[in-house]
mmCIF file of C-alpha atoms in Angstrom:
data_model
loop_
_atom_site.group_PDB
_atom_site.id
_atom_site.type_symbol
_atom_site.label_atom_id
_atom_site.label_comp_id
_atom_site.label_asym_id
_atom_site.label_seq_id
_atom_site.Cartn_x
_atom_site.Cartn_y
_atom_site.Cartn_z
ATOM 1 C CA MET P 1115 0.000 0.000 0.000
ATOM 2 C CA ALA P 1116 2.883 2.377 0.770
ATOM 3 C CA TRP P 1117 4.228 2.002 -2.765
ATOM 4 C CA ILE P 1118 0.833 2.868 -4.241
ATOM 5 C CA LEU P 1119 0.645 5.985 -2.051
ATOM 6 C CA LEU P 1120 4.184 6.906 -3.075
ATOM 7 C CA ILE P 1121 3.339 6.592 -6.765
ATOM 8 C CA ILE P 1122 0.205 8.713 -6.313
ATOM 9 C CA ALA P 1123 2.294 11.273 -4.398
ATOM 10 C CA GLY P 1124 4.720 11.377 -7.336
ATOM 11 C CA LEU P 1125 1.854 11.915 -9.769
ATOM 12 C CA PHE P 1126 0.598 14.814 -7.653
ATOM 13 C CA GLU P 1127 4.130 16.204 -7.756
ATOM 14 C CA THR P 1128 3.840 16.227 -11.539
ATOM 15 C CA VAL P 1129 0.472 18.007 -11.233
ATOM 16 C CA TRP P 1130 1.872 20.747 -9.041
ATOM 17 C CA VAL P 1131 4.993 21.342 -11.099
ATOM 18 C CA VAL P 1132 2.958 21.618 -14.315
ATOM 19 C CA SER P 1133 0.370 23.883 -12.687
ATOM 20 C CA LEU P 1134 3.239 25.973 -11.311
ATOM 21 C CA LYS P 1135 4.316 26.569 -14.909
ATOM 22 C CA TYR P 1136 0.762 27.602 -15.804
ATOM 23 C CA SER P 1137 0.533 29.898 -12.751
ATOM 24 C CA GLU P 1138 3.150 32.190 -14.336
ATOM 25 C CA GLY P 1139 4.872 32.958 -11.068
ATOM 26 C CA PHE P 1140 1.666 32.748 -8.993
ATOM 27 C CA THR P 1141 0.082 35.545 -11.021
ATOM 28 C CA LYS P 1142 -2.841 33.405 -12.218
ATOM 29 C CA LEU P 1143 -5.335 32.386 -9.525
ATOM 30 C CA TRP P 1144 -6.568 28.901 -10.490
ATOM 31 C CA PRO P 1145 -3.249 27.420 -11.559
ATOM 32 C CA SER P 1146 -1.797 28.813 -8.313
ATOM 33 C CA VAL P 1147 -4.571 27.209 -6.253
ATOM 34 C CA ILE P 1148 -4.079 23.885 -8.050
ATOM 35 C CA THR P 1149 -0.333 24.123 -7.392
ATOM 36 C CA ILE P 1150 -0.762 24.642 -3.645
ATOM 37 C CA VAL P 1151 -3.434 21.951 -3.241
ATOM 38 C CA ALA P 1152 -1.456 19.412 -5.291
ATOM 39 C CA MET P 1153 1.690 20.215 -3.271
ATOM 40 C CA ALA P 1154 -0.147 19.579 -0.007
ATOM 41 C CA ILE P 1155 -1.617 16.285 -1.244
ATOM 42 C CA SER P 1156 1.724 15.162 -2.659
ATOM 43 C CA ILE P 1157 3.667 15.860 0.525
ATOM 44 C CA TYR P 1158 0.952 14.328 2.723
ATOM 45 C CA LEU P 1159 0.950 11.095 0.714
ATOM 46 C CA LEU P 1160 4.763 11.050 0.735
ATOM 47 C CA ALA P 1161 4.723 11.376 4.521
ATOM 48 C CA ILE P 1162 2.263 8.497 4.873
ATOM 49 C CA ALA P 1163 4.332 6.288 2.540
ATOM 50 C CA MET P 1164 7.486 7.105 4.498
ATOM 51 C CA LYS P 1165 5.998 5.502 7.612
ATOM 52 C CA SER P 1166 6.921 2.126 6.152
ATOM 53 C CA LEU P 1167 9.395 2.893 3.350
ATOM 54 C CA PRO P 1168 13.009 4.044 3.769
ATOM 55 C CA LEU P 1169 13.653 7.786 3.570
ATOM 56 C CA GLY P 1170 16.134 7.684 0.689
ATOM 57 C CA THR P 1171 14.053 5.306 -1.396
ATOM 58 C CA SER P 1172 10.843 7.271 -0.816
ATOM 59 C CA TYR P 1173 12.347 10.619 -1.672
ATOM 60 C CA ALA P 1174 14.236 9.329 -4.716
ATOM 61 C CA VAL P 1175 11.151 7.636 -6.165
ATOM 62 C CA TRP P 1176 8.891 10.626 -5.388
ATOM 63 C CA THR P 1177 11.170 13.142 -7.073
ATOM 64 C CA SER P 1178 11.862 10.786 -9.979
ATOM 65 C CA ILE P 1179 8.176 10.312 -10.744
ATOM 66 C CA GLY P 1180 7.729 14.083 -10.651
ATOM 67 C CA ALA P 1181 10.736 14.628 -12.901
ATOM 68 C CA ILE P 1182 9.646 12.005 -15.416
ATOM 69 C CA GLY P 1183 6.122 13.435 -15.463
ATOM 70 C CA ALA P 1184 7.466 16.939 -15.987
ATOM 71 C CA VAL P 1185 9.696 15.803 -18.861
ATOM 72 C CA ILE P 1186 6.857 13.921 -20.554
ATOM 73 C CA PHE P 1187 4.450 16.823 -20.094
ATOM 74 C CA GLY P 1188 7.064 19.281 -21.384
ATOM 75 C CA VAL P 1189 7.661 17.235 -24.517
ATOM 76 C CA VAL P 1190 3.965 16.618 -25.237
ATOM 77 C CA PHE P 1191 2.443 20.000 -24.325
ATOM 78 C CA PHE P 1192 5.267 22.548 -24.407
ATOM 79 C CA GLY P 1193 7.122 21.284 -27.469
ATOM 80 C CA GLU P 1194 10.337 20.570 -25.586
ATOM 81 C CA SER P 1195 13.091 18.533 -27.216
ATOM 82 C CA LYS P 1196 12.577 14.803 -27.854
ATOM 83 C CA ASP P 1197 16.308 14.241 -28.123
ATOM 84 C CA LEU P 1198 17.434 10.601 -27.998
ATOM 85 C CA LEU P 1199 19.763 11.287 -25.066
ATOM 86 C CA LYS P 1200 16.878 12.819 -23.103
ATOM 87 C CA ILE P 1201 14.875 9.638 -23.646
ATOM 88 C CA VAL P 1202 17.857 7.495 -22.605
ATOM 89 C CA PHE P 1203 18.313 9.468 -19.388
ATOM 90 C CA VAL P 1204 14.604 9.290 -18.542
ATOM 91 C CA ALA P 1205 14.820 5.524 -19.097
ATOM 92 C CA MET P 1206 17.754 5.454 -16.664
ATOM 93 C CA ILE P 1207 15.623 7.223 -14.042
ATOM 94 C CA ILE P 1208 12.873 4.646 -14.562
ATOM 95 C CA GLY P 1209 15.473 1.885 -14.184
ATOM 96 C CA GLY P 1210 16.591 3.462 -10.923
ATOM 97 C CA ILE P 1211 13.036 3.497 -9.595
ATOM 98 C CA VAL P 1212 12.552 -0.165 -10.507
ATOM 99 C CA GLY P 1213 15.884 -1.011 -8.881
ATOM 100 C CA LEU P 1214 14.941 0.783 -5.673
ATOM 101 C CA LYS P 1215 11.624 -1.074 -5.587
ATOM 102 C CA VAL P 1216 13.381 -4.418 -6.059
ATOM 103 C CA ILE P 1217 15.974 -3.875 -3.339
ATOM 104 C CA SER P 1218 13.507 -2.348 -0.876
ATOM 105 C CA SER P 1219 11.322 -5.469 -1.070
ATOM 106 C CA LYS P 1220 14.386 -7.573 -0.223
ATOM 107 C CA GLU P 1221 15.254 -5.662 2.963
ATOM 108 C CA SER P 1222 15.345 -7.730 6.101
ATOM 109 C CA LYS P 1223 12.911 -7.359 8.999
ATOM 110 C CA PRO P 1224 15.571 -6.012 11.430
ATOM 111 C CA GLY P 1225 16.299 -3.179 8.983
ATOM 112 C CA LYS P 1226 12.629 -2.240 8.968
ATOM 113 C CA ALA P 1227 12.508 -2.194 12.768
ATOM 114 C CA GLU P 1228 15.374 0.292 12.829
ATOM 115 C CA GLN P 1229 13.534 2.573 10.386
ATOM 116 C CA SER P 1230 10.503 2.871 12.627
ATOM 117 C CA GLN P 1231 12.516 4.208 15.566
ATOM 118 C CA SER P 1232 11.851 7.899 16.078
ATOM 119 C CA VAL P 1233 14.564 10.378 15.256
ATOM 120 C CA GLY P 1234 16.229 11.496 18.458
ATOM 121 C CA SER P 1235 14.813 8.642 20.559
ATOM 122 C CA LYS P 1236 17.208 6.976 22.947
ATOM 123 C CA SER P 1237 17.704 3.316 23.633
ATOM 124 C CA GLU P 1238 17.225 1.920 27.108
ATOM 125 C CA THR P 1239 20.941 1.247 27.482
ATOM 126 C CA SER P 1240 22.211 4.795 27.187
ATOM 127 C CA ASN P 1241 25.870 5.490 27.850
ATOM 128 C CA ASN P 1242 25.041 9.036 28.937
ATOM 129 C CA PRO P 1243 26.285 9.547 32.550
ATOM 130 C CA ASN P 1244 23.650 12.298 33.056
ATOM 131 C CA SER P 1245 20.862 9.839 32.255
ATOM 132 C CA ASN P 1246 18.582 8.748 35.090
ATOM 133 C CA ALA P 1247 18.143 5.285 33.591
#
């Protein structure tokens, strides 16, 4: 389920980056509103996905989906270059996403337990002499 949310978050990233282009520097109301709403949805879904997916994998996939969407939209709707090298590099990004998905599904259970520990939380066996434990 986290991967589905992450993919949807990446698609909303594409929505907000394209609507940002249409907002012309936040000078047009509706594209600006769409940008802000899509940003909020995208980041919210990313945050939910990151509860069970690794930080680096989540962020890399999220930004990659947004980048690929922006490139495709730019080529189709803004007449941007369809250069062969551009296509090769986009394919490399897609390969990276697939690779991250494959290795993240192979992670061991102990690795997942470490991910869920809160940032800044302390273990019960602290070496801190000022600790009351």
